[in-house]
CSV table of C-alpha atoms and ligand atoms in Angstrom, one decimal:
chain,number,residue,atom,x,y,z
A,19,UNK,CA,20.7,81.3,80.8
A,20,UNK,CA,22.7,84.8,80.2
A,21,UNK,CA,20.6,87.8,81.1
A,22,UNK,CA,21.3,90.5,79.2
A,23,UNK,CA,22.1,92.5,82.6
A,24,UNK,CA,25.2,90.1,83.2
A,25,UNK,CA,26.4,90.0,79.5
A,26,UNK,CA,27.1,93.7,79.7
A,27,UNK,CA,28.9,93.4,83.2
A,28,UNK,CA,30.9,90.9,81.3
A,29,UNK,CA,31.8,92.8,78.5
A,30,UNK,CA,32.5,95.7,80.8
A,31,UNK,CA,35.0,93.9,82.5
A,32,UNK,CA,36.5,92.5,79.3
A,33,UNK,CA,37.1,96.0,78.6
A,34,UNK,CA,39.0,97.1,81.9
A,35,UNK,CA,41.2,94.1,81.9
A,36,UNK,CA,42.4,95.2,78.0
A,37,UNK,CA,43.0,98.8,78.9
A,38,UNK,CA,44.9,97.7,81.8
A,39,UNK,CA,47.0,95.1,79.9
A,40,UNK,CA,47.5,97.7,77.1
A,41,UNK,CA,49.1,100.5,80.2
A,42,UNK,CA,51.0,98.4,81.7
A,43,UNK,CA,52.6,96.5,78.9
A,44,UNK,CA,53.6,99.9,77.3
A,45,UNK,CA,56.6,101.9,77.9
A,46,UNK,CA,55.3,104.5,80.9
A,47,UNK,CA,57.9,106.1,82.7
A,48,UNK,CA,55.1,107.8,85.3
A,49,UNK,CA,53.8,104.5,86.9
A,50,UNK,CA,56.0,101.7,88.7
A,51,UNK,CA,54.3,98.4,88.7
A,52,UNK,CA,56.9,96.5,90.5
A,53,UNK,CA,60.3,96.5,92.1
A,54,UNK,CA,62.0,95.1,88.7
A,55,UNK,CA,60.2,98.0,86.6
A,56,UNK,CA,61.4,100.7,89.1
A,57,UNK,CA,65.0,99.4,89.2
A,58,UNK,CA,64.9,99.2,85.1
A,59,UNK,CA,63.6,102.7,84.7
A,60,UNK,CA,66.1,104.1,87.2
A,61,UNK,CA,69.5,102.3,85.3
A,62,UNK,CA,70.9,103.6,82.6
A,63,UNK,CA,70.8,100.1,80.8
A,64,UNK,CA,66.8,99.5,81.2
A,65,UNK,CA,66.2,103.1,79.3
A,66,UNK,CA,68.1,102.0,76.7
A,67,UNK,CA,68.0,98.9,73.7
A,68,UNK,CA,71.0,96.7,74.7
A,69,UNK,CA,72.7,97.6,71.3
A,70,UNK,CA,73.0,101.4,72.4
A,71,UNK,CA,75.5,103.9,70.0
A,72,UNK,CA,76.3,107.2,71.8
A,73,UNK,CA,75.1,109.9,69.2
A,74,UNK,CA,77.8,111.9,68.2
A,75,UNK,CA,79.3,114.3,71.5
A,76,UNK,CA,77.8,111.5,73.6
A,77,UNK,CA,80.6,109.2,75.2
A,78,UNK,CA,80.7,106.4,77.0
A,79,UNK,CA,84.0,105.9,79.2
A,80,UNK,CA,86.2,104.2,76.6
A,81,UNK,CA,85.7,107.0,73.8
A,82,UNK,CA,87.5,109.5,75.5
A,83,UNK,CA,90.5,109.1,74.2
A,84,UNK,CA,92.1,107.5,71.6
A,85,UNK,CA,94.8,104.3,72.8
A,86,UNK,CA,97.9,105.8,73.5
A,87,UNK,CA,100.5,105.2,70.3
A,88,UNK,CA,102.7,104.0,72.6
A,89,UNK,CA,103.3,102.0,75.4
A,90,UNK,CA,106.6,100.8,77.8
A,91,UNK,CA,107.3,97.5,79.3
A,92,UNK,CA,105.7,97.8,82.5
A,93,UNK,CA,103.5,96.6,85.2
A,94,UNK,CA,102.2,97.9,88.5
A,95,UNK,CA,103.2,95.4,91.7
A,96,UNK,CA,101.2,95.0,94.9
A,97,UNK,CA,102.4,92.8,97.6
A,98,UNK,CA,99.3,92.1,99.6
A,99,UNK,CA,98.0,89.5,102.0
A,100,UNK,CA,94.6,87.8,101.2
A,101,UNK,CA,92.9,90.0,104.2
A,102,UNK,CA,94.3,93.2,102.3
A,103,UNK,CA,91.7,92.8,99.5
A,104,UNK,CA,89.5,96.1,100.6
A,105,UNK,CA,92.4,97.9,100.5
A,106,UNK,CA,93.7,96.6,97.4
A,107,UNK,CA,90.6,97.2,95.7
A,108,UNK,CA,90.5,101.0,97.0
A,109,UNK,CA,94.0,101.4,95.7
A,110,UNK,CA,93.2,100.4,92.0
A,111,UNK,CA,89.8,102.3,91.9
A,112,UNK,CA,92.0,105.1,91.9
A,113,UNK,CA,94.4,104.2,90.2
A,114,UNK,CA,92.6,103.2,87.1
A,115,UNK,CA,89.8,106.2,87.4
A,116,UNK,CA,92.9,108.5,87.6
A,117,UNK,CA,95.3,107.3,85.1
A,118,UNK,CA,95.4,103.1,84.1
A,119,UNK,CA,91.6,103.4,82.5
A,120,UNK,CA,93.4,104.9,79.3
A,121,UNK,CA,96.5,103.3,79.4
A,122,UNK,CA,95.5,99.6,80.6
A,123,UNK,CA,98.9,98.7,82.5
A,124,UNK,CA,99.2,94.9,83.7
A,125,UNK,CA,99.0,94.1,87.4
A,126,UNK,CA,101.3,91.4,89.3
A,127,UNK,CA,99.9,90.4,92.1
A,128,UNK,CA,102.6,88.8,95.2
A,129,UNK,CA,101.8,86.7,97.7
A,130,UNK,CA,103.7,84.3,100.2
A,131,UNK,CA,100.4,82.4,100.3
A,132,UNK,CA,97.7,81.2,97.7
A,133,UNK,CA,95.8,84.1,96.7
A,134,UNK,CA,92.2,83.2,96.6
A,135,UNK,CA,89.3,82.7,94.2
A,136,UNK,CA,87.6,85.7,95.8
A,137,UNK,CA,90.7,88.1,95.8
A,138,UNK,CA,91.7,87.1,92.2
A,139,UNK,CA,88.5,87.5,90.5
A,140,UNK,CA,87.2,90.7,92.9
A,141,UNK,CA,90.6,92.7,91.9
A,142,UNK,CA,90.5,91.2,88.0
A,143,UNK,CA,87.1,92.9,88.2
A,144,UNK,CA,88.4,96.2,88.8
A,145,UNK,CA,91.4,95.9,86.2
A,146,UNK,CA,91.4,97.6,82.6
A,147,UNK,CA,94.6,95.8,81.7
A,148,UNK,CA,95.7,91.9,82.9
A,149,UNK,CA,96.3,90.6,85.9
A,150,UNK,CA,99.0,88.1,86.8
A,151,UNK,CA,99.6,86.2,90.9
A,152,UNK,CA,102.2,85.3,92.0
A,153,UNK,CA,103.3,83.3,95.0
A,154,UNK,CA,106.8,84.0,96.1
A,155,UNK,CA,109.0,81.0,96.7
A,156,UNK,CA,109.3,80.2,100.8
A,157,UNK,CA,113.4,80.6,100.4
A,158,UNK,CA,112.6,83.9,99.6
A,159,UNK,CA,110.3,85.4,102.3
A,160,UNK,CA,111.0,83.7,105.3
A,161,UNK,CA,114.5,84.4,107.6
A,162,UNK,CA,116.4,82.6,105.9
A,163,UNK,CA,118.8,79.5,108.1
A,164,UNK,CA,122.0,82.0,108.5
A,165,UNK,CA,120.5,84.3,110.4
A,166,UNK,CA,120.7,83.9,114.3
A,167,UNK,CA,116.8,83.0,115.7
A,168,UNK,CA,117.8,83.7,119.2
A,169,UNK,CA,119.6,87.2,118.4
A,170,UNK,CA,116.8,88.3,116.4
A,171,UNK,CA,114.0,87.5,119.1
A,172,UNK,CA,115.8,89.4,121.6
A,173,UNK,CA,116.5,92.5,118.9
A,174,UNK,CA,112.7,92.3,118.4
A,175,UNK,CA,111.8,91.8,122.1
A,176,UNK,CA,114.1,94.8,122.9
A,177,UNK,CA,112.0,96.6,120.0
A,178,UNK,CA,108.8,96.3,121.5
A,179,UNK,CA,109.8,96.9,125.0
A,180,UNK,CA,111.1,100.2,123.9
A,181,UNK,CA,107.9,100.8,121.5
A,182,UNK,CA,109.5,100.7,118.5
A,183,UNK,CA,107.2,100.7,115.3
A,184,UNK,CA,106.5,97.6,113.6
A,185,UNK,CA,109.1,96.2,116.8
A,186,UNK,CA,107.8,92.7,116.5
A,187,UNK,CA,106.5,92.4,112.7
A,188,UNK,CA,107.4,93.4,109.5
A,189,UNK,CA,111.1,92.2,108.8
A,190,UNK,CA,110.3,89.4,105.9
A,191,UNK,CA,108.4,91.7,104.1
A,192,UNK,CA,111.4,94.6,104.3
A,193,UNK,CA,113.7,91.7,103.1
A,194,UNK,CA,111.5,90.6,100.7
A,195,UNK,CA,110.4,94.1,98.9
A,196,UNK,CA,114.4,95.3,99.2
A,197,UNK,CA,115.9,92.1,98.0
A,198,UNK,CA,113.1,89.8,95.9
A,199,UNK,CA,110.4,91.6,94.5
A,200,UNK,CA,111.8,93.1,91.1
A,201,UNK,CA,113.1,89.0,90.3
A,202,UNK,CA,110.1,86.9,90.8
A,203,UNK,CA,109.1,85.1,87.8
A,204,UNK,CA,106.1,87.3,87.1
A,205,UNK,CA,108.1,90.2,87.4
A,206,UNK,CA,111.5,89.2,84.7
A,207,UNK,CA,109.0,90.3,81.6
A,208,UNK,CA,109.0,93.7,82.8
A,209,UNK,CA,111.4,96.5,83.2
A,210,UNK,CA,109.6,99.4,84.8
A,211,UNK,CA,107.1,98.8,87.9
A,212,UNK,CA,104.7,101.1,89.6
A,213,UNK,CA,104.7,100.0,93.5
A,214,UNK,CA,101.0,99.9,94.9
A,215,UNK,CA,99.8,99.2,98.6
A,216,UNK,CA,96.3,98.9,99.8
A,217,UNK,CA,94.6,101.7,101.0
A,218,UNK,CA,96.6,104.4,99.0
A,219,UNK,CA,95.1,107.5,97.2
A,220,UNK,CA,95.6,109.2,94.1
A,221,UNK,CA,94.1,112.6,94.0
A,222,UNK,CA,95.0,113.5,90.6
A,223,UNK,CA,94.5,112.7,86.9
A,224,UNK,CA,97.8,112.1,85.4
A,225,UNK,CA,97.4,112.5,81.9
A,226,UNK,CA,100.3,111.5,80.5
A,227,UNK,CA,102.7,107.9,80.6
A,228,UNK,CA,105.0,108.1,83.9
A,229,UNK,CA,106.7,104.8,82.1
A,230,UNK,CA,107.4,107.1,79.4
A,231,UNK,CA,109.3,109.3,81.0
A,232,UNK,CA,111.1,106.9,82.4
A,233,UNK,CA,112.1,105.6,79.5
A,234,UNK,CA,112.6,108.7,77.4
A,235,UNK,CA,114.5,110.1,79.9
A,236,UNK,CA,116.4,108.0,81.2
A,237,UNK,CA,115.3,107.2,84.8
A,238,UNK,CA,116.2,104.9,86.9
A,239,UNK,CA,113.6,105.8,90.0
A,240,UNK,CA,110.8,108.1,90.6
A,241,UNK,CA,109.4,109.1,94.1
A,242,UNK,CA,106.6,111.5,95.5
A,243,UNK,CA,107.3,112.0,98.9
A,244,UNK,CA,110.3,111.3,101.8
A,245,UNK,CA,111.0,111.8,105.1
A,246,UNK,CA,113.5,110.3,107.7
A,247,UNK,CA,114.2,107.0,109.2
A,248,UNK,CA,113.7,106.0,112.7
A,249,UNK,CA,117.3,105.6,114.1
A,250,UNK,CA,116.2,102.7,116.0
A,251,UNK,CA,115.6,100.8,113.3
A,252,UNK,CA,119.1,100.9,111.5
A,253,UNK,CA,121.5,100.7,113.5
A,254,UNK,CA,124.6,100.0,111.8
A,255,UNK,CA,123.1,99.9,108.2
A,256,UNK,CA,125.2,102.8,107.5
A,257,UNK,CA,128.5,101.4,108.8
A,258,UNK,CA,127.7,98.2,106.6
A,259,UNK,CA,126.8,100.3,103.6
A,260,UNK,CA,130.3,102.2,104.0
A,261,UNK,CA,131.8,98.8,104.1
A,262,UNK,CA,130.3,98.1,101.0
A,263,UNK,CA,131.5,101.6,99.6
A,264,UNK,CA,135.2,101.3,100.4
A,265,UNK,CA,135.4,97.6,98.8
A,266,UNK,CA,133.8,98.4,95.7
A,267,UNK,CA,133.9,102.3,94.8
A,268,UNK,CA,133.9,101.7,90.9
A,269,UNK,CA,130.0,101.3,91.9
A,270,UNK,CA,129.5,104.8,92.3
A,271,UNK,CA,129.2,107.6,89.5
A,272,UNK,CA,130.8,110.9,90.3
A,273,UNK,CA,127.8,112.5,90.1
A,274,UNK,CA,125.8,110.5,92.2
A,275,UNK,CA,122.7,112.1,94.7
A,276,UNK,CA,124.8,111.2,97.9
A,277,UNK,CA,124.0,114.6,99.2
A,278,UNK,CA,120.4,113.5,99.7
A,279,UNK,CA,121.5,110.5,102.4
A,280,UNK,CA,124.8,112.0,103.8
A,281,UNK,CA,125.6,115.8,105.0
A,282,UNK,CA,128.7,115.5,105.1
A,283,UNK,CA,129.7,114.1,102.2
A,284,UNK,CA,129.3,110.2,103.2
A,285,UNK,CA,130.8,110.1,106.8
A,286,UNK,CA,127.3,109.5,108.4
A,287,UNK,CA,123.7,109.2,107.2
A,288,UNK,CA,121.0,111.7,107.8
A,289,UNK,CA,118.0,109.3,107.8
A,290,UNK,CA,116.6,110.9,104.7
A,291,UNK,CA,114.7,108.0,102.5
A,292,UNK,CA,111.9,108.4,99.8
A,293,UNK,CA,109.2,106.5,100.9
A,294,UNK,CA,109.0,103.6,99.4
A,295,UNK,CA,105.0,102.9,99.7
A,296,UNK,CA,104.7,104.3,96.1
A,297,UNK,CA,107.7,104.1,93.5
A,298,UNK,CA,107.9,104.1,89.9
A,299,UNK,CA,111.3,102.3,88.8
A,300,UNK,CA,113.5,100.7,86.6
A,301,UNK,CA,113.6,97.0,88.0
A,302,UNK,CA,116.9,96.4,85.4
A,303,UNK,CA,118.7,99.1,88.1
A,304,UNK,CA,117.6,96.8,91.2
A,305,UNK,CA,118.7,93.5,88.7
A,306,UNK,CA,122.4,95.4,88.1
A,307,UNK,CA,125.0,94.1,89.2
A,308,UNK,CA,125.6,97.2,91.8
A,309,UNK,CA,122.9,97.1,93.5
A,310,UNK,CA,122.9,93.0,93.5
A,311,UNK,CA,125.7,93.0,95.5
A,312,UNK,CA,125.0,95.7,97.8
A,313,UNK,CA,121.7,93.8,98.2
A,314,UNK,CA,123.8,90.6,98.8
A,315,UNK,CA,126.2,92.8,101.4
A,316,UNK,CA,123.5,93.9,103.6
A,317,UNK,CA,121.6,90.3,103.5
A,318,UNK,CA,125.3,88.6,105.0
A,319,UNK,CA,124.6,91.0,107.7
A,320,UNK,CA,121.7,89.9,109.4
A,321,UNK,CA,120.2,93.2,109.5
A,322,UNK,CA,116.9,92.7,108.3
A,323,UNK,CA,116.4,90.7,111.0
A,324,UNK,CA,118.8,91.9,113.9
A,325,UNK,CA,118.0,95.2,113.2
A,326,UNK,CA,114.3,96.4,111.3
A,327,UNK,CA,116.2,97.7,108.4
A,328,UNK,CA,113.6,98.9,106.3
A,329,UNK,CA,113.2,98.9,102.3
A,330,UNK,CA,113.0,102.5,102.1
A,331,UNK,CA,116.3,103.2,103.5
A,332,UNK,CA,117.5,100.3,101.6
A,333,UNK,CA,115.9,101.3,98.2
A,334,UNK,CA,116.9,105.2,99.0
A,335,UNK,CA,120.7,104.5,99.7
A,336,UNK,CA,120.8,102.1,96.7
A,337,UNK,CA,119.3,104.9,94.2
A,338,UNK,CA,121.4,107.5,96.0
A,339,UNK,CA,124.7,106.1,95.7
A,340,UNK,CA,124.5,103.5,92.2
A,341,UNK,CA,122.4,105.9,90.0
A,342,UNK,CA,123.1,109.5,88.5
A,343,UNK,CA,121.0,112.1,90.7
A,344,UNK,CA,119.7,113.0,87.3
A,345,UNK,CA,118.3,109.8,86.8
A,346,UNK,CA,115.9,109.6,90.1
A,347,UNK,CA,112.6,111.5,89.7
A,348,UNK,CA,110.4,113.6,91.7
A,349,UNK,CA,107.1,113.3,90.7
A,350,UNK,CA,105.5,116.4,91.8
A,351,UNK,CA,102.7,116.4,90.2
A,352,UNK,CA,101.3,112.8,91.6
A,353,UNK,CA,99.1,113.4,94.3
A,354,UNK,CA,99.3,110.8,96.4
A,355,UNK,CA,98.0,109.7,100.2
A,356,UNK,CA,99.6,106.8,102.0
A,357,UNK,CA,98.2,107.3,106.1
A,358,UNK,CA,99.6,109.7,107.8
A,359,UNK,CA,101.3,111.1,104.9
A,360,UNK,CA,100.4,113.2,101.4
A,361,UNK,CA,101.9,114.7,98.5
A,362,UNK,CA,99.3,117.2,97.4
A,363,UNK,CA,100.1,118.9,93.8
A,364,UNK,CA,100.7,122.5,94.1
A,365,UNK,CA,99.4,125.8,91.8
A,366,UNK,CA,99.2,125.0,88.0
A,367,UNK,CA,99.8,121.2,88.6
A,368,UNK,CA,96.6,120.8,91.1
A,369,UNK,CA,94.5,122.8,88.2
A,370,UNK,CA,95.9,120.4,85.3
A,371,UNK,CA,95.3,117.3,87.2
A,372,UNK,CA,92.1,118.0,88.9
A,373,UNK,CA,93.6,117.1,92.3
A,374,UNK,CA,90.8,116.2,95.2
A,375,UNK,CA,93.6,116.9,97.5
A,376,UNK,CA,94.0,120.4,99.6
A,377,UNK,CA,97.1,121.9,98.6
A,378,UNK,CA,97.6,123.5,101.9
A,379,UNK,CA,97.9,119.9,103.0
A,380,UNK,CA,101.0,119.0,101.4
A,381,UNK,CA,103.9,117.0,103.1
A,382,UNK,CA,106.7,118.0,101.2
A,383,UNK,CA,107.6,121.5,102.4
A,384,UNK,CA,107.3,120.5,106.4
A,385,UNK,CA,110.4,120.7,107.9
A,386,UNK,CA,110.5,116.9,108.5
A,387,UNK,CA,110.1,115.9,104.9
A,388,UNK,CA,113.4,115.6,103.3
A,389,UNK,CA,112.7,116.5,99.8
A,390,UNK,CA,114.6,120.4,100.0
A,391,UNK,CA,117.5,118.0,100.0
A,392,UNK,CA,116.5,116.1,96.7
A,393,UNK,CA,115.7,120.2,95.4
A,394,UNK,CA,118.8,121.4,96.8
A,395,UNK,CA,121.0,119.1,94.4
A,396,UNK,CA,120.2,120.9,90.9
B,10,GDP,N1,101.8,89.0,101.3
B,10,GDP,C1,102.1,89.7,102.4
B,10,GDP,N2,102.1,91.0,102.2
B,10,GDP,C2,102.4,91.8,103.3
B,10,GDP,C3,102.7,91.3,104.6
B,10,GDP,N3,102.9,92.3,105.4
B,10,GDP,C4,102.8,93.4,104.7
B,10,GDP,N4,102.5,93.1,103.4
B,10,GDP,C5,102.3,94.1,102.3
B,10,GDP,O1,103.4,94.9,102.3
B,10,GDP,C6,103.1,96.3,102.1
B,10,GDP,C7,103.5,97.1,103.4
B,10,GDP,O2,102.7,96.7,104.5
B,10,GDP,P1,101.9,97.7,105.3
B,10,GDP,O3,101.1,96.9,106.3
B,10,GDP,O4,101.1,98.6,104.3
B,10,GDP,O5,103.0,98.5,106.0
B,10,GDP,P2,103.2,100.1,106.2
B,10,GDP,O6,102.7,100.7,104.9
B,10,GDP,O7,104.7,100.3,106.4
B,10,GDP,O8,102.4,100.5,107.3
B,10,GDP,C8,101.6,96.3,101.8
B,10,GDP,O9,101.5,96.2,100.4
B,10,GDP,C9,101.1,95.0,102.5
B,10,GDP,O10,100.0,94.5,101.8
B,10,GDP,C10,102.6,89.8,104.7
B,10,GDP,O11,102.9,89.3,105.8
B,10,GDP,N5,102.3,89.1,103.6
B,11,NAG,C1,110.9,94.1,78.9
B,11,NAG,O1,111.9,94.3,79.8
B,11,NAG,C2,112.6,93.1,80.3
B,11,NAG,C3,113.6,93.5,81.3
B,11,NAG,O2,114.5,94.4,80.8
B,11,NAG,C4,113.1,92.3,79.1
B,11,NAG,O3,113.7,91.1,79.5
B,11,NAG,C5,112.0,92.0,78.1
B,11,NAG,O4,112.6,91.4,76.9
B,11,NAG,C6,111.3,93.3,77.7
B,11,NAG,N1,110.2,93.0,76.8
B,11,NAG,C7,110.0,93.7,75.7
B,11,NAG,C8,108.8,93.3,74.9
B,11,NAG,O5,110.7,94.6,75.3
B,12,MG,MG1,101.2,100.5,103.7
C-alpha cells in the first residue's frame, strides 16, 4: 500500500525531473550541458535559425560587393606536384581572401601525374570560381629523344659538384613552363593567365581586375618583382638568342624593352629577368608566331638540358625583345612573397590595399633587383 509519506516524495520528485527537463530543453546560453551544446552556442550557425537574413548593414561575405559588370577570358595556372598540396592550398587562401572571392576566376590545375581525389577536392574546396586538372602529355615534360643523355648527366654532375642551385633537378619543369604550359588543352580556352606556385603570399587587397588591364590596355605581360640570373645556368643562351635575332629581325618592334636584358644595346646580356614565380600574361603572345619559334630555336639547342636554362630568363628575353616595352607591366601595387624574395607596396598603394607586408621590406629598390632598369625605360 502507498503511505501518504511516500506519495509526496513521489510527487516531489515528479516535480524536479519537470523543472529540469523544462531548463535544459530551453534556449539558455549560461549553462553547457554537453560537448554538442557548448560547440553550438559557440558557432555562429548554432545561434542562428538555418534560414538566417543579415538585417540591413549586416553582411555576410558575398554581399560586399556587387559582381563585377565585367569579366576577361582568363584563368589562374599552377603547376604543382601531388605533395605540393599545402602549399597550393596556402597560395589560393590568399589569393581568393585578397582578390578572386569577388571576381571568381577559374583555376587549371597541371600535372605530369594523376592528381588525386584528395588534392582535387581539398583545392576545389577552397575555390570561389571552377577548377579544371590537367595532366600534361609525357612528350611534353620529359627530355625529349634529341637531346644527348650522356652530355646532359655530366652538365648536371658538373652542376652539383660546383653547387650550382637546382644542379641536379629542375630542367623538365623550366622546359615545360617556357615552352608547354600556355598550349595544353585546358589552357587553349583562355587568353590571359595568372601564374601561381605553392607557398606564395599576397599581402594586399587588389581591388580592381589585373585581367582588365591587360586587356584595356593592351598588355602583353605583367611582373612584380626581378632580379638577375645565375651565369652558371645559361651559358650560351644569349649567343643562341642572338642567333635567333640576326635570322629573323622582322620579330622585333623598334621600340622594344631590350634595354632591360642588354646594356649595350644587345651585344651581351646583363642577367636581368622578372621572376617568373608570379606573372600575369597574355598566353596569345607566348602562342605568336615570334615567340613560337624562338621557343622552337632554343629547344634545337639542348639547353634546357645541357645547360639549366631557366623560364625566367626565357620568358624575360622573349617579352623583352617580341613585345612593345609599353606593353609589359609592372604591377607595383601587388604585394607579393615568393621565399627569399618580396614586393612590398609602397606609400599610398600599401594604404589602398591594406598590405600585411612591411614596406621597409621591399625587394625592388635593392641594388640586386633589376627593376631601375624596367623604370629607367620611360
Ligand atoms: N607537376 C610538377 N610540378 C613541379 C615539379 N617541379 C616543380 N614543380 C612546380 O613548378 C613550380 C616551381 O617549382 P618550385 O619547387 O617552386 O621551384 P622554385 O620556385 O624555383 O624554388 C612550382 O609550381 C612547383 O609546384 C614536378 O616535378 N612536377
Ligand atoms: C578566349 O581566348 C582564347 C584565346 O585567345 C580564344 O580562343 C577564345 O575564343 C576566347 N573565348 C572567349 C569567350 O572570348
Ligand atoms: Mg616556387
Amino acid at each position: 500500500m502507498m503511505t501518504p509519506t511516500r506519495y509526496v516524495f513521489i510527487v516531489i520528485t515528479l516535480i524536479i525531473c519537470l523543472h529540469y527537463i523544462l531548463t535544459f530543453t530551453h534556449e539558455d546560453y549560461g549553462r553547457a550541458t554537453s560537448l554538442n551544446n557548448i560547440k553550438d552556442k559557440w558557432s555562429l550557425g548554432g545561434s542562428r535559425p538555418s534560414n538566417y537574413v543579415p538585417p540591413k548593414g549586416e553582411f555576410l561575405d558575398e554581399d560586399v560587393r556587387p559582381a563585377p559588370a565585367r569579366k576577361a577570358n582568363a584563368t589562374f595556372v599552377i603547376l604543382a606536384r601531388n605533395g605540393d598540396l599545402t602549399g597550393v592550398i596556402e597560395s589560393i587562401q590568399r589569393l581568393e581572401d585578397r582578390f578572386n572571392r569577388h571576381f571568381h576566376y577559374p583555376y587549371v590545375f597541371l600535372n605530369e601525374e594523376p592528381f588525386t581525389q584528395e588534392f582535387k577536392q581539398r583545392t576545389r574546396n577552397m575555390i570561389s570560381g571552377t577548377a579544371e586538372y590537367g595532366l600534361i602529355p609525357k612528350h611534353e615534360w620529359e627530355q625529349p629523344p634529341t637531346v644527348d643523355e650522356n652530355k646532359a648527366r655530366e652538365a648536371r654532375e658538373e652542376m652539383i659538384r660546383e653547387n650550382v642551385i637546382y644542379g641536379g633537378l629542375y630542367r623538365n619543369m623550366c622546359r615545360f613552363n617556357s615552352g608547354y604550359f600556355y598550349r595544353q588543352e585546358l589552357m587553349m580556352k583562355y587568353k590571359y593567365y595568372w601564374r601561381v606556385e605553392p607557398g606564395v603570399k599576397y599581402f594586399c587587397n587588389l581591388d580592381y581586375d589585373p585581367f582588365l588591364l591587360m586587356q584595356d590596355e593592351n598588355k602583353v605581360y605583367g611582373f612584380t618583382l626581378s632580379l638577375y640570373e645565375y651565369q652558371r645556368t645559361i651559358p650560351t643562351l644569349w649567343d643562341a638568342t642572338k642567333e635567333f635575332i640576326r635570322q629573323n629581325p622582322q620579330y622585333l618592334p623598334r621600340d622594344n624593352a631590350m634595354s632591360f636584358i642588354s646594356d649595350d644595346g644587345g651585344k651581351t646580356y646583363n642577367l636581368c629577368h622578372f621572376w617568373s614565380n608570379f606573372e600575369i600574361g597574355d598566353l596569345d603572345f607566348w602562342r605568336g608566331e615570334a615567340y613560337s619559334k624562338y621557343f622552337e630555336h632554343l629547344d634545337a639547342q639542348g639547353g634546357f638540358y645541357y645547360e639549366r636554362w631557366g623560364d625566367a630568363p626565357v620568358h624575360s628575353i622573349g617579352a623583352a625583345l617580341f613585345a612593345r616595352k609599353d606593353q609589359i607591366h609592372y604591377f607595383d601595387d601587388i604585394g607579393y612573397r615568393h621565399e627569399p624574395f618580396q614586393k612590398c607596396p609602397q606609400g599610398d598603394l600599401h594604404t589602398r590595399g591594406k598590405c600585411s607586408c612591411d614596406p621597409n621590406d621591399d625587394f625592388s629598390h635593392v641594388p640586386y633587383s633589376c627593376t631601375y632598369r624596367y623604370e629607367r625605360m620611360f
